[in-house]
CSV table of C-alpha atoms and ligand atoms in Angstrom, one decimal:
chain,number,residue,atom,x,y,z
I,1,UNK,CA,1.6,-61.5,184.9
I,2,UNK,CA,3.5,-59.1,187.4
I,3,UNK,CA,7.2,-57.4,186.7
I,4,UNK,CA,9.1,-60.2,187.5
I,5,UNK,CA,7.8,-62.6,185.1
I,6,UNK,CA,7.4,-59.9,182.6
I,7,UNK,CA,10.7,-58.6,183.0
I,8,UNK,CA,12.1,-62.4,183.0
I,9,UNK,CA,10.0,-63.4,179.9
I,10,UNK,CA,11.5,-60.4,177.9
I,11,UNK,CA,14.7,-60.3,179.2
I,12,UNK,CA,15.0,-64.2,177.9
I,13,UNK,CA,12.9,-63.4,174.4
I,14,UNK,CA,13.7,-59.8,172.9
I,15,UNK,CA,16.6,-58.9,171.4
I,16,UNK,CA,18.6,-56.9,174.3
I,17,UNK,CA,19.0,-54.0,172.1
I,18,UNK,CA,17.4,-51.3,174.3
I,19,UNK,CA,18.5,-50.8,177.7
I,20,UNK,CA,15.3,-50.4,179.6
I,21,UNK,CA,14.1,-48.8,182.9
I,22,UNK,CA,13.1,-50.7,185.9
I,23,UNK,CA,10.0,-50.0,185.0
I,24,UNK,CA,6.9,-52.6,183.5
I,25,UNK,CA,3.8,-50.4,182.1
I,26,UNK,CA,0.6,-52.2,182.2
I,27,UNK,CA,-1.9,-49.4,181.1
I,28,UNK,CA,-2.3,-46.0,181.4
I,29,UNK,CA,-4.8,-42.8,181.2
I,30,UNK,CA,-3.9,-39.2,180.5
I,31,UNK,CA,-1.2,-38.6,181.8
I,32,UNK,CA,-0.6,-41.7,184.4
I,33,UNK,CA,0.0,-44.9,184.2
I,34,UNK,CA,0.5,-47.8,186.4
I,35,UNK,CA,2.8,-50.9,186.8
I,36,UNK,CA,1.0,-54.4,186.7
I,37,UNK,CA,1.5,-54.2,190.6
I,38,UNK,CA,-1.0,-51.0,190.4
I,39,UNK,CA,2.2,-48.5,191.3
I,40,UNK,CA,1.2,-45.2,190.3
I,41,UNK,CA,3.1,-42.8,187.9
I,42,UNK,CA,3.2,-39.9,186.0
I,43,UNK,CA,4.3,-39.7,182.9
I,44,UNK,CA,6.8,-36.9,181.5
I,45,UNK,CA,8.0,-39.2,178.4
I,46,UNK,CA,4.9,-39.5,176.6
I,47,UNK,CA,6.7,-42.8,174.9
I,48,UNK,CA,9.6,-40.6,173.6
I,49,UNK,CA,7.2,-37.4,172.4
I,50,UNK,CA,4.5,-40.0,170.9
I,51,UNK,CA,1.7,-39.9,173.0
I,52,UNK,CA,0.7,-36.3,172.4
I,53,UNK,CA,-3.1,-36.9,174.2
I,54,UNK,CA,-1.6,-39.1,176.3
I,55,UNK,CA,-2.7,-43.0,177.7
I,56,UNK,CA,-6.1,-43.9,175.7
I,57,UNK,CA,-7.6,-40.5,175.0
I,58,UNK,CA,-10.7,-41.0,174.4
I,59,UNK,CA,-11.5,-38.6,171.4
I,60,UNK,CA,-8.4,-41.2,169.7
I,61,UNK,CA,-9.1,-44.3,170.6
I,62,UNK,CA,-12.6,-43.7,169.1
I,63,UNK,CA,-11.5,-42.1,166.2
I,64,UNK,CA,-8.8,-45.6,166.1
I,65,UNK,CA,-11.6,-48.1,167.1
I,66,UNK,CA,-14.5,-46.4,164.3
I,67,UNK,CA,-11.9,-46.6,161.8
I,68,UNK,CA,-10.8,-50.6,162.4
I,69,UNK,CA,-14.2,-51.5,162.2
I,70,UNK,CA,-14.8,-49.9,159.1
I,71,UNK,CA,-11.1,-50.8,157.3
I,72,UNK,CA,-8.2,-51.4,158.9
I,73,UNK,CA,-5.9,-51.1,155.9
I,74,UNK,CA,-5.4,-51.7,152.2
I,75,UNK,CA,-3.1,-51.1,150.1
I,76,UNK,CA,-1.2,-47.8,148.3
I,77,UNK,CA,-2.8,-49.0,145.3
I,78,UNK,CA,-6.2,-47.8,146.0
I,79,UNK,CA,-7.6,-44.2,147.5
I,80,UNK,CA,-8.8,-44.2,151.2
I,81,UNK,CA,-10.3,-41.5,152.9
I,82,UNK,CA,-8.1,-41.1,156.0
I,83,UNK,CA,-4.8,-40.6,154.7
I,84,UNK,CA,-6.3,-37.7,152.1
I,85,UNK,CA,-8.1,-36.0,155.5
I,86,UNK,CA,-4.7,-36.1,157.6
I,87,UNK,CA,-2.9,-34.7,154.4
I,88,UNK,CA,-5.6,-31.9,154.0
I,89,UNK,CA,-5.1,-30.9,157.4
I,90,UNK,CA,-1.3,-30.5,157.8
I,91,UNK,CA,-1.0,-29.3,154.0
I,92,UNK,CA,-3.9,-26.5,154.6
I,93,UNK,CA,-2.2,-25.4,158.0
I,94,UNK,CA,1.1,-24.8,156.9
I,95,UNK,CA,1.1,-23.8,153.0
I,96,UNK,CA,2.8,-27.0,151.7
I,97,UNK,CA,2.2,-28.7,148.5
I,98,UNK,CA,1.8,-32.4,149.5
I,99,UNK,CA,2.9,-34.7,151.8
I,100,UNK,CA,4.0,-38.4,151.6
I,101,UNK,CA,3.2,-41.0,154.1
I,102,UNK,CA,5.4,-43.7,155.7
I,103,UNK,CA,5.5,-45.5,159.1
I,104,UNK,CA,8.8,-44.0,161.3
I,105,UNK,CA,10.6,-41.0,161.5
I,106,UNK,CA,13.7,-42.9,160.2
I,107,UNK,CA,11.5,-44.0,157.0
I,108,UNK,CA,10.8,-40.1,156.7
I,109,UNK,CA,14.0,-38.8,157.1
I,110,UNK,CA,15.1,-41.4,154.3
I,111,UNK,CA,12.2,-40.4,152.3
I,112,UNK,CA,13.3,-36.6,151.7
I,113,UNK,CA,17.2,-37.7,151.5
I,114,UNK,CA,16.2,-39.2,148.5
I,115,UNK,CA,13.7,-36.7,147.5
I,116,UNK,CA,16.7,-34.3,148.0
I,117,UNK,CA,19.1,-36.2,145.7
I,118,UNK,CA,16.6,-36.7,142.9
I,119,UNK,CA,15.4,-33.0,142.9
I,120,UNK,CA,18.9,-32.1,142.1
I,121,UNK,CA,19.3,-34.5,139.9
I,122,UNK,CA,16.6,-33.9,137.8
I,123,UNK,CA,18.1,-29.7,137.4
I,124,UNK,CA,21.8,-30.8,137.7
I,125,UNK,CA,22.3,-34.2,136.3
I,126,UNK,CA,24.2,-37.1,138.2
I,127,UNK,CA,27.1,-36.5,141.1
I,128,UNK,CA,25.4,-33.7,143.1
I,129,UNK,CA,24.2,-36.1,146.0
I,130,UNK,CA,25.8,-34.4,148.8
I,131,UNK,CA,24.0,-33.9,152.9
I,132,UNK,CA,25.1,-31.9,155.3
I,133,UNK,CA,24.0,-32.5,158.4
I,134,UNK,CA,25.1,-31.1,162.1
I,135,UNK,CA,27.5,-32.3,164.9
I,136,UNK,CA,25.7,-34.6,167.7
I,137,UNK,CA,22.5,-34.7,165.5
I,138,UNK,CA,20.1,-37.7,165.6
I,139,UNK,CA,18.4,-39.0,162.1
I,140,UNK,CA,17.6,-42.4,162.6
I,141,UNK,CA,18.9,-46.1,162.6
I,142,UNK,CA,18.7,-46.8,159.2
I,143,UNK,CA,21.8,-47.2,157.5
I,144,UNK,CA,21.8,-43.6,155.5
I,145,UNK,CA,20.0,-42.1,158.7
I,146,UNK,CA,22.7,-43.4,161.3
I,147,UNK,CA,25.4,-41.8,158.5
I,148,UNK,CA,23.2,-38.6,158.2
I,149,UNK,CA,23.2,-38.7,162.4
I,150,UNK,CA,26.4,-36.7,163.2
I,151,UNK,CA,27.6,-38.7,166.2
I,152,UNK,CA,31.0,-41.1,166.2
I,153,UNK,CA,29.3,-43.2,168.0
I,154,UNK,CA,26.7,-44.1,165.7
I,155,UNK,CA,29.3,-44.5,162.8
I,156,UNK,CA,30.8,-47.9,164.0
I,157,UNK,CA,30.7,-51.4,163.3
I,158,UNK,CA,28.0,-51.3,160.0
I,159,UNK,CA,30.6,-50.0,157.6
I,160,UNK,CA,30.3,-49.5,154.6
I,161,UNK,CA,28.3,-46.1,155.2
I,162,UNK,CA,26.0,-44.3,152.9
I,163,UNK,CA,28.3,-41.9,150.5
I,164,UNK,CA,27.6,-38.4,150.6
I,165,UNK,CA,27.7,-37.3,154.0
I,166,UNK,CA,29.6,-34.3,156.2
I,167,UNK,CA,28.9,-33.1,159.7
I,168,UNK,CA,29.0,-29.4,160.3
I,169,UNK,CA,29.2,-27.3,163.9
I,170,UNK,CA,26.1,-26.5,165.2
I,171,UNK,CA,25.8,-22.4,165.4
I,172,UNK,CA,28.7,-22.3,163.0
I,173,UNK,CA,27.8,-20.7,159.9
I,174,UNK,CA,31.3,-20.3,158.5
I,175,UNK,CA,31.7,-24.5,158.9
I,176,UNK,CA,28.8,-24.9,157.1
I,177,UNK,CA,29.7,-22.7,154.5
I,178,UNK,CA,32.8,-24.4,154.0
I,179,UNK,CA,31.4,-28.2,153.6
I,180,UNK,CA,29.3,-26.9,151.2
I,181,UNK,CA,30.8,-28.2,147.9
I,182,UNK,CA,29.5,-28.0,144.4
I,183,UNK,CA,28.2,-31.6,145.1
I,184,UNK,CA,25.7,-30.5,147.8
I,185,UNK,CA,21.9,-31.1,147.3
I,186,UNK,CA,20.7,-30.6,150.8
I,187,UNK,CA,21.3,-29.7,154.5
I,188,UNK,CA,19.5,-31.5,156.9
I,189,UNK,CA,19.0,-30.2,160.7
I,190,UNK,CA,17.0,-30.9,163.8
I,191,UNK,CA,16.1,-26.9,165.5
I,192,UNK,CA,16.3,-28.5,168.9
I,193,UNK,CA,18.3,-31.6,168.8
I,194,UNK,CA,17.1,-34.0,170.9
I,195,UNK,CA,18.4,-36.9,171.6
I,196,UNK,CA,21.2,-34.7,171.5
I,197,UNK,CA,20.9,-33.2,174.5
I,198,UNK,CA,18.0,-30.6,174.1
I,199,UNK,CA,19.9,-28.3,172.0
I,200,UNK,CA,17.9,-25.2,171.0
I,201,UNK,CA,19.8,-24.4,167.6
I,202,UNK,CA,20.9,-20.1,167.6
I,203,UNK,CA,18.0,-18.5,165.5
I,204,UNK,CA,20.5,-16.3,163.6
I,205,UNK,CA,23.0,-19.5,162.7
I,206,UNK,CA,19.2,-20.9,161.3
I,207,UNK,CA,18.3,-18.2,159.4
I,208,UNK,CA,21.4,-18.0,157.7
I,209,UNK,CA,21.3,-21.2,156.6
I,210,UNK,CA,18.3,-21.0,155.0
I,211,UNK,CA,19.8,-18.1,153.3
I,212,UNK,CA,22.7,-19.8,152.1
I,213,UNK,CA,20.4,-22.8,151.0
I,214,UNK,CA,18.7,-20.3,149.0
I,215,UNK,CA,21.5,-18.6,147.5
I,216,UNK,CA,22.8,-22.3,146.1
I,217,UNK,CA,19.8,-23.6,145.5
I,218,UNK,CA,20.7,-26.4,148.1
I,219,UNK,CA,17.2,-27.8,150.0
I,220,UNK,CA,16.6,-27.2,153.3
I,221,UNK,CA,15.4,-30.2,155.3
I,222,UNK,CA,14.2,-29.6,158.6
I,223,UNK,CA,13.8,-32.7,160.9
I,224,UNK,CA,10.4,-32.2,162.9
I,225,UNK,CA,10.1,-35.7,164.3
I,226,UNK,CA,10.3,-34.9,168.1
I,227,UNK,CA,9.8,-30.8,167.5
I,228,UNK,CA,7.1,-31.4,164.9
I,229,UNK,CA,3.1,-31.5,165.4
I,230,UNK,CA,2.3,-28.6,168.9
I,231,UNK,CA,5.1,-30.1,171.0
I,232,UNK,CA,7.5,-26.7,171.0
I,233,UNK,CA,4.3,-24.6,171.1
I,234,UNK,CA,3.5,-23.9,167.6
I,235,UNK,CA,2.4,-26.5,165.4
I,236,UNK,CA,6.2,-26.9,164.0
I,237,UNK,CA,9.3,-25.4,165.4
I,238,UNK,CA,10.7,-23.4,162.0
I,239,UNK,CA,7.5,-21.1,162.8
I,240,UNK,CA,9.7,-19.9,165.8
I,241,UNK,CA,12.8,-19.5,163.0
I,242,UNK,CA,11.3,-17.3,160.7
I,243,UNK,CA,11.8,-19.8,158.1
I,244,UNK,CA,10.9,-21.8,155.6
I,245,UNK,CA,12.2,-25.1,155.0
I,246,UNK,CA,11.8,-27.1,151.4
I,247,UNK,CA,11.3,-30.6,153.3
I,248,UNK,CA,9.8,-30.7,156.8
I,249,UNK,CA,9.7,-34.8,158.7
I,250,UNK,CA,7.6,-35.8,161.1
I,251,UNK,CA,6.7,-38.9,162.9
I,252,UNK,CA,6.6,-39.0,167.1
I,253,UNK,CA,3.6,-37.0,168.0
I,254,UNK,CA,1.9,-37.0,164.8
I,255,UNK,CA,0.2,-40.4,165.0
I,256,UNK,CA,-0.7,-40.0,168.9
I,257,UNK,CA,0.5,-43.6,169.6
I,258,UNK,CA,0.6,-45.3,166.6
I,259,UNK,CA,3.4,-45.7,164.4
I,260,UNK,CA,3.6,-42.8,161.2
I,261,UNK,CA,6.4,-41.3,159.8
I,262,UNK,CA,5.4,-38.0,156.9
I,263,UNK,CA,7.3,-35.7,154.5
I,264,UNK,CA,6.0,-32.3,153.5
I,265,UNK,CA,7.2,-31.0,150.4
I,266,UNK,CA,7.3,-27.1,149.5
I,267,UNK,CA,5.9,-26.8,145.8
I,268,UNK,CA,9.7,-26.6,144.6
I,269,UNK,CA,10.5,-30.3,145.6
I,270,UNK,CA,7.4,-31.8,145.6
I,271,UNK,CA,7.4,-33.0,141.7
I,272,UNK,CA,10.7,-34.8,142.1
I,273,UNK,CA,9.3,-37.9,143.1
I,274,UNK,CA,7.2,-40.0,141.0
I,275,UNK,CA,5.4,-43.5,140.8
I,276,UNK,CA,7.8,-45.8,141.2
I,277,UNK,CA,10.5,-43.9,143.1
I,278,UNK,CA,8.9,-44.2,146.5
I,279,UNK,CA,6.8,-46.3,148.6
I,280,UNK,CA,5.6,-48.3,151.6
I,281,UNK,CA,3.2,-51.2,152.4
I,282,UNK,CA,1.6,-49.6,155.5
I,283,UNK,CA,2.1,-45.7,154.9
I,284,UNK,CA,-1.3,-44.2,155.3
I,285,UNK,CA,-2.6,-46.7,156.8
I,286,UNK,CA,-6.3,-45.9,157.8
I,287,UNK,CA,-6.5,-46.6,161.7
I,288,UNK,CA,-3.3,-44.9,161.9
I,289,UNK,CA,-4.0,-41.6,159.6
I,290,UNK,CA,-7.7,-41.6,161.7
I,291,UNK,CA,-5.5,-41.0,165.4
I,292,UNK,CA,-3.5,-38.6,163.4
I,293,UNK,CA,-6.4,-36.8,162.2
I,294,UNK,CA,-7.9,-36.5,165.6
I,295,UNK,CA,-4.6,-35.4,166.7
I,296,UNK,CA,-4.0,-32.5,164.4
I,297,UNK,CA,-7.6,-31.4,164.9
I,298,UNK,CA,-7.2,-31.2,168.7
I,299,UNK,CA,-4.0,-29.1,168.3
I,300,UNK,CA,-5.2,-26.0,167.1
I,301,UNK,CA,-4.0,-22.5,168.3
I,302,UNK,CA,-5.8,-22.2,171.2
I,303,UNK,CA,-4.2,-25.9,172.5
I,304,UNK,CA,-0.5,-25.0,170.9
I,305,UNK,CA,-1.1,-21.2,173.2
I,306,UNK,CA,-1.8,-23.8,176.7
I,307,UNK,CA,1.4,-26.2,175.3
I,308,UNK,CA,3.6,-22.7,175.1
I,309,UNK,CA,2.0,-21.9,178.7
I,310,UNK,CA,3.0,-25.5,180.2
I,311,UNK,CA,6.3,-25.3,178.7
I,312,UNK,CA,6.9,-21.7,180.6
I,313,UNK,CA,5.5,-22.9,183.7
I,314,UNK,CA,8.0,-26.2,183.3
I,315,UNK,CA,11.0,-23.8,183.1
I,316,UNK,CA,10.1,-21.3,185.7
I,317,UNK,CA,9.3,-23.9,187.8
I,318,UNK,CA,12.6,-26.0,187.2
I,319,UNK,CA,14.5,-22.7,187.2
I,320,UNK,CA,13.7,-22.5,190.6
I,321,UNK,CA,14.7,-26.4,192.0
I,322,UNK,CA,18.4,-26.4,193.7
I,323,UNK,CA,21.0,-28.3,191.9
I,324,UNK,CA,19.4,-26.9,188.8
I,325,UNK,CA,21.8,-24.8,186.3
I,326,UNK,CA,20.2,-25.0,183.1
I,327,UNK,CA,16.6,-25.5,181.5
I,328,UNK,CA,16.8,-25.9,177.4
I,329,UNK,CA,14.8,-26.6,174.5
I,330,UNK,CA,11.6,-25.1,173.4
I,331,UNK,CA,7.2,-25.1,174.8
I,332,UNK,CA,7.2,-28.8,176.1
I,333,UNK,CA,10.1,-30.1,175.2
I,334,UNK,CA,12.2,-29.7,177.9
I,335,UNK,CA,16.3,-30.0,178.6
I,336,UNK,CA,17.7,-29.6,182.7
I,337,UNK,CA,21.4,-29.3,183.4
I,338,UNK,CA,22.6,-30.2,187.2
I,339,UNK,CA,25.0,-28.9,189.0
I,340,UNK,CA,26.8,-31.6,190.3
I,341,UNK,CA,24.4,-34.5,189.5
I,342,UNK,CA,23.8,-37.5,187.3
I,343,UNK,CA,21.2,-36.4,185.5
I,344,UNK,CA,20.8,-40.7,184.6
I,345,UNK,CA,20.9,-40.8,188.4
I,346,UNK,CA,17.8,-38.7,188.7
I,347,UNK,CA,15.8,-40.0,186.1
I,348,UNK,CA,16.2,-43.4,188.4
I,349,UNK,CA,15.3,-41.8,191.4
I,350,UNK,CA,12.0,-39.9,190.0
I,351,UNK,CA,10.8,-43.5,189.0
I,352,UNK,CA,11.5,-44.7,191.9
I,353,UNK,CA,9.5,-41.2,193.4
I,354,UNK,CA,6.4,-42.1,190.5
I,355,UNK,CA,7.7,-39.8,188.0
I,356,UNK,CA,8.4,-41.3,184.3
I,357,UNK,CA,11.5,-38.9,182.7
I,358,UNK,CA,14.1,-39.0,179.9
I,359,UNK,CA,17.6,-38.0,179.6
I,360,UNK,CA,19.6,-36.7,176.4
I,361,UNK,CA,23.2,-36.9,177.1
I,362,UNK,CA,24.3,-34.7,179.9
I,363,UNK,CA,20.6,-33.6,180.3
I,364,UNK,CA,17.1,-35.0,182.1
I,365,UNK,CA,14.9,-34.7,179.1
I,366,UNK,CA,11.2,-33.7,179.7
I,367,UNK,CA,8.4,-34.4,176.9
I,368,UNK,CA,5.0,-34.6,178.8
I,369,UNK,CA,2.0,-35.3,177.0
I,370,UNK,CA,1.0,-32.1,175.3
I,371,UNK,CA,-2.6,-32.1,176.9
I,372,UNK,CA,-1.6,-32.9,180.7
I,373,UNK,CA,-3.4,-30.9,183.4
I,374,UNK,CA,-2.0,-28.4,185.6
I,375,UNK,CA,-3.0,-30.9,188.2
I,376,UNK,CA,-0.8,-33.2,187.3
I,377,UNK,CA,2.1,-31.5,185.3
I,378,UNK,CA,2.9,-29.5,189.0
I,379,UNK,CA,2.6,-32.9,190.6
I,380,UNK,CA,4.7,-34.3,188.2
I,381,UNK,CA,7.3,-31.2,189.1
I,382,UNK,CA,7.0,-31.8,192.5
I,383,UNK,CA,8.3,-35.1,192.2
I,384,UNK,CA,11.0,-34.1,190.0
I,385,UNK,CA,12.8,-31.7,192.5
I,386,UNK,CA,12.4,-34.0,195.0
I,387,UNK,CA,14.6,-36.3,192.9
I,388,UNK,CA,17.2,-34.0,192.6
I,389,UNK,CA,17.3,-32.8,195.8
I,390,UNK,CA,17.7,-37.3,197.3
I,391,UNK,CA,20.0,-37.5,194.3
I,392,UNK,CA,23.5,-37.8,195.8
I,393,UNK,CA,26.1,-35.3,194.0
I,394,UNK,CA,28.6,-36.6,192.0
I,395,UNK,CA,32.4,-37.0,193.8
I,396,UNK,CA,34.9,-35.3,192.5
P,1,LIG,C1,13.1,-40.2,167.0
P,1,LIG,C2,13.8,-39.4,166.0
P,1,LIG,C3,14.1,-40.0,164.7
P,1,LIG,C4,13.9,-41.4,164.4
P,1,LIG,O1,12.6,-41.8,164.4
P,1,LIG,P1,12.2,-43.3,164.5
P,1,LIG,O2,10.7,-43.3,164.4
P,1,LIG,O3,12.7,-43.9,165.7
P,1,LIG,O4,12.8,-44.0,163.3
P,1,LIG,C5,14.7,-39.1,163.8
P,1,LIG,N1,14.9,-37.8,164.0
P,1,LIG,C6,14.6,-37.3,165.2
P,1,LIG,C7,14.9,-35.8,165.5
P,1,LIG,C8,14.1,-38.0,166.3
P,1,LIG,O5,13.8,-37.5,167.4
């Protein structure tokens, strides 16, 4: 089947609730991957910070394939091996208690609201429910993950909202301090937002709020979905905070390409939840945890020191491109302001060029797969400042 019909078929089938690229992707490998035409690109979105080996690594897809022939799921009713292995892993590396498994980052971010509420309900008794969560941050699309997402734009047309939400400035300590209301169980916070525009959050407006968390006894929840699991160049971004969250989600990278979603506990939070308060059919699932294993053991410090060396060379590099004012975010996760330039504009004319980018709002948004090659991530640069450069400036 080529584009067209592709294009046609899905254009006439699916749901038009994403508002794709020109772009059809057959198959891929490393880094690349190619239209059904054979069109060559390289790829800077690793699916949205998922891929974090890339197209079909081959240490994955055999750990994926061993695993599916062996057992492909069951259910949270019995023990399996994988999930327990991918638990051991991230619980070992960062001094959690436990973790919980589910299958998105939405689903994890919902997961540790309501591990939030019920942890203060169990010391404080009914009423004390309340989130704060930060101006032009991005949860999720569930229902209480769009309401924790402090954009307008998300809060329209599925009224009524979940209860118990308030938005605070970003970098504002004072704000925060004053939505914090005897009713508050938790603050919730991306460190770089990301859809949001590739917002590095201040460190001292972070650690502050982990002190005032503290001081209240109000839980910390840091959302790691797109930060989480090497992609800022340590294996989560608080590390660069000095912090500690109570609640850490993560989902994106973790699963290297198939769909996960996890909660960390710290040991204060982690006995809130009990049988029967949470669960999911295919959390854990065993071909899923088995590419997550094989991802967390390929990301160990010498790999997370070569992600924080690629993400220096992508803002030096970027730095350096004409029409470029700003480079944000953190190791390989990557926000560039233009001058005078529509950053959506660009983005269009790198595929066009065989480059595969992102924006976030104002911003071209770069999350190459964590294991590129020099080869190809300077190619991939290359192509990039050769977009912006045939880009036309914006009038006026
Ligand atoms: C992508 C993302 C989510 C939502 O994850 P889904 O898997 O799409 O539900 C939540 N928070 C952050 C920070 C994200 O980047």
């Amino acid at each position: 089947m080529n584009s067209t019909e592709m294009k046609e078929r899905d254009q006439k089938y699916i749901l038009g609730t994403y508002a794709r690229n020109d772009l059809c992707i057959e198959k891929g490998s490393g880094a690349v991957c190619y239209s059904p035409e054979g069109k060559r690109y390289i790829d800077f979105s690793s699916g949205i910070g998922v891929n974090s080996l890339g197209y079909s690594d081959e240490g994955w897809v055999k750990a994926v394939s061993l695993q599916l022939q062996t057992l492909q799921h069951t259910s949270n009713l019995f023990y399996t091996g994988p999930c327990g292995e991918l638990a051991e892993l991230l619980i070992e590396r960062t001094r959690f208690d436990k973790a919980f498994f589910c299958n998105s980052g939405a689903e994890a971010n919902e997961g540790a609201i309501k591990a939030a509420r019920k942890y203060s309900f169990l010391k404080y008794g009914a009423g004390r429910y309340e989130i704060i969560s930060l101006q032009n941050s991005f949860h999720g699309r569930t229902l209480a993950t769009i309401t924790a997402t402090g954009q307008e734009d998300y809060h329209k047309y599925f009224d009524p909202f979940v209860e118990g939400f308030s938005y605070a400035k970003a970098g504002d300590i004072e704000d925060l301090r004053e939505k914090v209301t005897d009713k508050t169980c938790a603050v919730m916070v991306e460190l770089v937002q990301g859809e949001g525009g590739v917002n590095t959050l201040d460190t001292g407006f972070v650690k502050a709020v982990c002190d005032l968390c503290r001081e209240k006894d109000i839980l910390l929840i840091v959302d790691e979905i797109q930060t989480g699991i090497g992609r800022t160049g340590k294996l989560f971004a608080y590390e660069h905070f000095g912090i500690r969250p109570d609640l850490v989600t993560v989902a994106k990278g973790l699963g290297g390409g198939l769909p996960i979603g996890g909660i960390l506990f710290s040991e204060g939070c982690s006995h809130a939840l009990v049988p029967g308060d949470h669960g999911t059919t295919f959390g854990g699932n065993p071909a899923v945890c088995a590419g997550a294993v094989e991802v967390m053991k390929r990301i160990d410090e010498e790999f997370l020191g070569q992600v924080a060396e690629k993400g220096a060379l992508m803002k030096s590099e970027i730095e350096k491109m004409e029409g470029v004012s700003e480079v944000t975010g953190l190791g390989m996760m990557v926000g560039v302001s233009l001058e005078n330039k529509d950053a959506k504009a660009v983005v269009k004319k790198a595929l066009e060029l065989g480059l595969v980018a992102l924006t976030a709002k104002e911003r071209i948004r770069l999350l190459p797969p964590l294991n590129i090659t020099y080869e190809e991530l300077k190619a991939g640069l290359g192509i990039l400042a050769e977009a912006v450069k045939q880009t036309d400036s914006c009038t006026e």
